[in-house]
Coordinates of C-alpha atoms and ligand atoms in Angstrom, one line a residue:
M1 CA 3.0 -11.2 -31.4
A2 CA 1.6 -10.0 -28.1
E3 CA 3.8 -7.9 -25.8
R4 CA 4.2 -9.0 -22.2
L5 CA 3.3 -6.7 -19.3
L6 CA 4.3 -7.3 -15.7
I7 CA 2.2 -5.5 -13.1
L8 CA 3.7 -5.4 -9.6
G9 CA 0.6 -5.5 -7.5
G10 CA -0.8 -5.8 -4.0
T11 CA -3.2 -2.8 -4.4
A12 CA -6.7 -2.3 -5.7
E13 CA -5.2 -0.1 -8.5
A14 CA -3.0 -3.0 -9.6
A15 CA -6.1 -5.3 -9.8
D16 CA -8.1 -2.7 -11.6
L17 CA -5.3 -2.2 -14.1
T18 CA -4.9 -5.9 -14.7
E19 CA -8.6 -6.2 -15.6
A20 CA -8.7 -3.0 -17.6
A21 CA -5.5 -3.7 -19.6
S22 CA -6.5 -7.3 -20.3
A23 CA -9.8 -6.1 -21.6
R24 CA -8.6 -3.0 -23.5
F25 CA -5.5 -4.6 -25.2
A26 CA -6.8 -8.2 -25.4
S27 CA -4.7 -9.9 -28.1
R28 CA -1.9 -7.3 -28.1
L29 CA -0.9 -7.7 -24.5
Q30 CA -0.3 -10.7 -22.2
V31 CA -0.6 -9.5 -18.6
T32 CA 1.0 -11.1 -15.6
T33 CA 0.3 -9.8 -12.1
S34 CA 2.9 -10.4 -9.4
L35 CA 1.9 -10.5 -5.7
A36 CA 4.2 -10.8 -2.7
G37 CA 2.0 -13.6 -1.3
R38 CA 1.7 -12.5 2.3
L39 CA -2.1 -12.8 2.1
P40 CA -4.4 -14.8 -0.3
P41 CA -5.4 -12.7 -3.3
P42 CA -8.5 -10.7 -2.5
R43 CA -10.0 -11.3 -5.9
D44 CA -9.6 -13.2 -9.2
Y45 CA -7.2 -11.8 -11.7
P46 CA -7.4 -12.2 -15.5
G47 CA -4.2 -13.3 -17.1
A48 CA -1.4 -15.0 -15.3
L49 CA -0.8 -14.6 -11.6
R50 CA 2.7 -15.2 -10.0
I51 CA 3.1 -15.2 -6.3
G52 CA 6.2 -14.6 -4.1
G53 CA 9.4 -12.5 -4.1
F54 CA 11.7 -12.6 -7.1
G55 CA 14.9 -12.8 -5.0
G56 CA 16.0 -9.1 -5.0
T57 CA 17.0 -7.1 -8.0
E58 CA 19.0 -9.9 -9.5
G59 CA 16.1 -12.3 -9.3
L60 CA 13.9 -9.7 -10.9
V61 CA 16.4 -9.1 -13.7
D62 CA 16.4 -12.9 -14.4
Y63 CA 12.6 -13.0 -14.4
L64 CA 12.3 -10.0 -16.8
R65 CA 14.6 -11.7 -19.2
T66 CA 13.3 -15.3 -18.9
A67 CA 9.6 -14.2 -19.2
R68 CA 10.5 -11.8 -22.0
I69 CA 8.7 -8.9 -20.3
G70 CA 8.2 -5.8 -22.5
F71 CA 6.8 -3.4 -19.9
V72 CA 6.5 -3.1 -16.2
V73 CA 3.9 -1.2 -14.3
D74 CA 4.9 -0.8 -10.6
A75 CA 1.5 -0.5 -8.9
T76 CA 2.6 -1.5 -5.5
H77 CA 1.5 0.2 -2.3
P78 CA 3.0 3.7 -1.5
F79 CA 4.8 2.2 1.5
A80 CA 6.3 -0.8 -0.5
A81 CA 9.6 1.0 -1.1
T82 CA 11.9 -2.0 -1.4
I83 CA 10.2 -3.7 -4.4
S84 CA 9.9 -0.4 -6.2
G85 CA 13.6 0.1 -5.8
H86 CA 14.3 -3.3 -7.1
A87 CA 11.9 -2.8 -10.0
A88 CA 13.6 0.5 -10.9
A89 CA 17.1 -1.1 -10.8
A90 CA 16.1 -4.3 -12.7
C91 CA 14.3 -2.3 -15.4
A92 CA 17.3 0.0 -15.8
A93 CA 19.6 -3.0 -16.1
T94 CA 17.4 -4.7 -18.8
G95 CA 16.2 -1.6 -20.6
T96 CA 12.6 -2.4 -19.8
P97 CA 10.2 0.6 -19.8
R98 CA 8.7 1.0 -16.3
L99 CA 5.8 3.1 -15.1
L100 CA 5.0 3.9 -11.5
L101 CA 1.3 3.9 -10.7
L102 CA 1.1 5.7 -7.4
R103 CA -2.3 6.9 -5.9
P104 CA -2.4 10.4 -4.7
P105 CA -2.1 11.1 -0.9
W106 CA -5.0 12.1 1.3
T107 CA -5.4 15.8 2.1
P108 CA -6.7 17.0 5.4
R109 CA -9.9 19.0 5.8
P110 CA -9.9 22.2 7.9
E111 CA -11.6 20.4 10.8
D112 CA -9.0 17.6 10.9
R113 CA -6.4 17.4 13.6
W114 CA -3.5 15.9 11.7
H115 CA 0.1 15.8 12.9
M116 CA 2.4 15.0 10.0
V117 CA 5.5 13.0 10.9
A118 CA 8.4 11.8 8.8
D119 CA 8.6 8.2 9.9
F120 CA 7.5 5.6 12.5
A121 CA 10.1 6.7 15.1
A122 CA 8.7 10.2 14.9
A123 CA 5.2 8.8 15.1
A124 CA 6.2 6.9 18.3
D125 CA 7.6 10.1 19.9
A126 CA 4.4 12.0 19.1
V127 CA 2.2 9.2 20.5
K128 CA 4.3 9.2 23.8
A129 CA 3.8 12.9 24.0
V130 CA 0.0 13.2 23.5
A131 CA -1.8 9.8 23.5
K132 CA -3.5 7.8 26.2
R133 CA -5.4 5.4 23.9
A134 CA -4.0 5.1 20.4
F135 CA -5.3 3.1 17.4
L136 CA -2.4 1.7 15.3
A137 CA -3.8 1.2 11.8
I138 CA -0.4 0.7 10.2
G139 CA -0.2 -3.1 9.7
S140 CA 2.1 -5.4 11.6
G141 CA 5.6 -4.4 10.2
E142 CA 6.4 -1.3 12.2
L143 CA 4.9 -2.0 15.6
A144 CA 8.3 -2.3 17.3
A145 CA 8.8 1.4 16.9
F146 CA 6.1 1.9 19.5
S147 CA 7.5 -0.6 22.1
D148 CA 8.7 2.0 24.6
A149 CA 5.4 3.9 24.7
R150 CA 4.6 1.9 27.9
D151 CA 2.0 4.3 29.3
V152 CA -0.2 4.2 26.1
H153 CA -2.9 1.6 25.6
F154 CA -2.8 0.5 21.9
L155 CA -5.6 -0.9 19.8
V156 CA -3.8 -2.7 16.9
R157 CA -5.6 -3.6 13.7
L158 CA -4.1 -6.6 11.8
M159 CA -5.3 -8.4 8.7
R160 CA -5.0 -11.8 10.5
P161 CA -4.4 -12.8 14.1
A162 CA -0.8 -12.4 15.2
A163 CA 1.2 -15.7 15.6
E164 CA 3.3 -14.2 18.5
P165 CA 2.8 -11.6 21.2
L166 CA 3.2 -8.1 19.8
P167 CA 6.2 -5.9 20.9
L168 CA 4.0 -3.5 22.8
A169 CA 3.4 -3.1 26.6
R170 CA -0.4 -2.7 26.6
Y171 CA -2.6 -3.6 23.7
D172 CA -5.7 -5.2 22.2
V173 CA -5.9 -6.5 18.7
V174 CA -8.8 -6.3 16.2
T175 CA -8.6 -8.2 12.9
G176 CA -10.1 -7.1 9.6
R177 CA -9.3 -6.4 6.0
P178 CA -10.4 -3.2 4.1
P179 CA -12.7 -1.8 3.1
F180 CA -14.2 -0.6 6.4
S181 CA -17.4 1.5 6.7
L182 CA -17.5 4.9 8.4
E183 CA -20.2 3.6 10.8
A184 CA -18.0 0.6 11.8
E185 CA -14.9 2.8 12.2
R186 CA -16.7 5.4 14.2
A187 CA -18.2 2.8 16.5
L188 CA -14.8 1.2 17.0
L189 CA -13.1 4.5 17.9
E190 CA -16.0 5.4 20.3
R191 CA -16.1 2.0 21.9
E192 CA -12.3 1.9 22.5
R193 CA -12.2 5.6 23.5
I194 CA -9.5 6.3 21.0
D195 CA -7.9 9.7 21.3
T196 CA -5.2 9.2 18.7
L197 CA -5.1 7.4 15.3
V198 CA -1.8 6.5 13.8
A199 CA -2.0 6.0 10.0
K200 CA 0.2 5.7 7.0
Q201 CA -0.2 8.4 4.3
S202 CA -1.4 5.7 2.0
G203 CA -4.1 7.6 0.0
G204 CA -6.8 5.7 -1.8
P205 CA -10.3 4.7 -1.1
T206 CA -10.1 3.3 2.5
A207 CA -10.3 6.7 4.3
A208 CA -13.2 5.7 6.6
K209 CA -10.8 5.7 9.6
L210 CA -9.9 9.3 8.8
A211 CA -13.5 10.3 8.6
A212 CA -14.2 8.5 11.8
A213 CA -11.4 10.4 13.5
R214 CA -12.8 13.6 12.2
A215 CA -16.3 12.7 13.6
T216 CA -15.0 11.7 17.0
G217 CA -12.4 14.5 17.4
A218 CA -9.5 12.1 17.6
R219 CA -6.1 13.5 16.5
V220 CA -4.3 11.7 13.6
I221 CA -0.6 11.1 13.5
M222 CA 0.0 10.7 9.8
V223 CA 3.3 9.0 8.8
A224 CA 4.7 10.4 5.5
R225 CA 5.4 8.1 2.6
P226 CA 8.9 6.8 1.8
E227 CA 10.4 8.0 -1.5
K228 CA 9.6 6.0 -4.6
P229 CA 12.1 5.9 -7.4
A230 CA 12.3 8.6 -10.0
G231 CA 10.9 8.0 -13.5
P232 CA 7.5 8.2 -15.3
R233 CA 4.6 8.1 -12.8
V234 CA 0.9 8.4 -13.0
E235 CA -1.8 8.5 -10.3
T236 CA -4.7 6.7 -12.0
V237 CA -5.5 3.5 -13.8
A238 CA -6.8 5.5 -16.7
A239 CA -3.5 7.3 -17.1
A240 CA -1.6 4.0 -16.8
L241 CA -3.8 2.6 -19.7
A242 CA -2.9 5.6 -21.8
W243 CA 0.8 5.1 -21.1
L244 CA 0.4 1.4 -22.2
G245 CA -1.6 2.4 -25.3
A246 CA 1.1 4.8 -26.3
R247 CA 3.9 2.2 -25.8
L248 CA 2.0 -0.4 -27.8
A249 CA 1.4 2.1 -30.6
A250 CA 5.1 3.1 -30.7
G251 CA 6.1 -0.6 -30.8
A252 CA 3.7 -1.2 -33.7
R253 CA 5.2 1.6 -35.7
D254 CA 8.8 0.4 -35.2
Ligands
LIG301 N1 3.5 -1.8 2.9 C1 2.2 -1.6 3.0 O1 1.7 -0.9 3.8 C2 1.3 -2.4 2.1 C3 -0.1 -2.2 2.1 C4 -1.0 -2.9 1.3 C5 -0.4 -3.7 0.3 N2 0.9 -3.9 0.2 C6 1.4 -4.8 -0.8 O2 2.1 -5.9 -0.1 C7 3.3 -6.3 -0.8 C8 4.4 -6.3 0.2 O3 4.5 -5.0 0.8 P1 5.9 -4.6 1.5 O4 5.7 -3.2 2.1 O5 6.3 -5.7 2.4 O6 6.9 -4.5 0.3 P2 8.4 -4.2 0.2 O7 9.0 -4.0 1.6 O8 8.6 -3.1 -0.8 O9 9.0 -5.5 -0.4 C9 9.6 -6.6 0.3 C10 9.9 -7.7 -0.5 O10 8.7 -8.4 -0.9 C11 8.7 -8.9 -2.2 N3 7.6 -8.2 -2.9 C12 6.9 -7.1 -2.6 N4 6.0 -6.8 -3.5 C13 6.0 -7.8 -4.4 C14 5.2 -8.1 -5.5 N5 4.2 -7.3 -5.9 N6 5.6 -9.2 -6.3 C15 6.6 -10.0 -5.9 N7 7.3 -9.8 -4.8 C16 7.0 -8.7 -4.0 C17 10.1 -8.5 -2.7 O11 10.9 -9.7 -2.5 P3 12.1 -10.1 -3.4 O12 13.2 -9.1 -3.0 O13 12.4 -11.5 -3.0 O14 11.8 -9.9 -4.8 C18 10.5 -7.4 -1.9 O15 11.9 -7.2 -1.8 C19 3.5 -5.3 -1.9 O16 3.2 -5.9 -3.1 C20 2.5 -4.1 -1.7 O17 2.0 -3.6 -2.9 C21 1.8 -3.3 1.1

């Protein structure tokens, strides 16, 4: 009988793993991908797709038991710390093997002007100290941290238009969903006379904004990642496939 794999998604790696695992392990693995559902899925997924929160750790425990999940791959975004904590706790409670697929962070080049900060409060302090026109490319969730930077003009990038005014004194909004080209990012930074880019240390392929900051001489305030739970972790889809292959082989021998 096929084993059941739950992939916690919301990243390009999760989508790539869903496709690759469905193709590689075909009849041996049934894949379900789970998305939080804040945005419509950016692409089609093979296998089953479930959308929306589980209802905390307890809800995820129930789900793992009811859906008879054999393995979990947590391929959520490096800044999605809550769901990863819930996944670790729920897998521990149910004895479900769990792998963290976490893309490597970006590394600065010698010509980059990065200022590493521990969190969004520290990023706001740094912005207040050095910026006149700052580009907030951090999504919508942490904007309130910058609300008392009243002398800074912000350019805020959101995936969709905001339903309510943002908690900032002076700002403009641009909307868009990655990937972005270097040419477009550079043109945006130049047109808006951006001196400071605030970014999350997400890693991954969408680094055009960092290349644009390098090209225009803008400084980058880089917010460090939150901690993800301990346990087995890999950085690539290929390594996650190898982990799944080993698990399936071990199960077949039992
Ligand atoms: N944070 C980012 O910068 C970022 C960027 C790109 C993509 N994403 C993706 O967007 C989703 C939400 O991110 P977040 O930072 O808001 O997460 P979060 O703070 O870690 O999670 C908040 C709640 O959202 C639900 N949730 C999150 N991911 C889920 C998933 N894959 N399937 C089902 N429920 C999920 C869970 O609700 P319950 O407690 O009810 O289960 C969780 O407690 C994540 O899946 C992440 O991969 C996040």
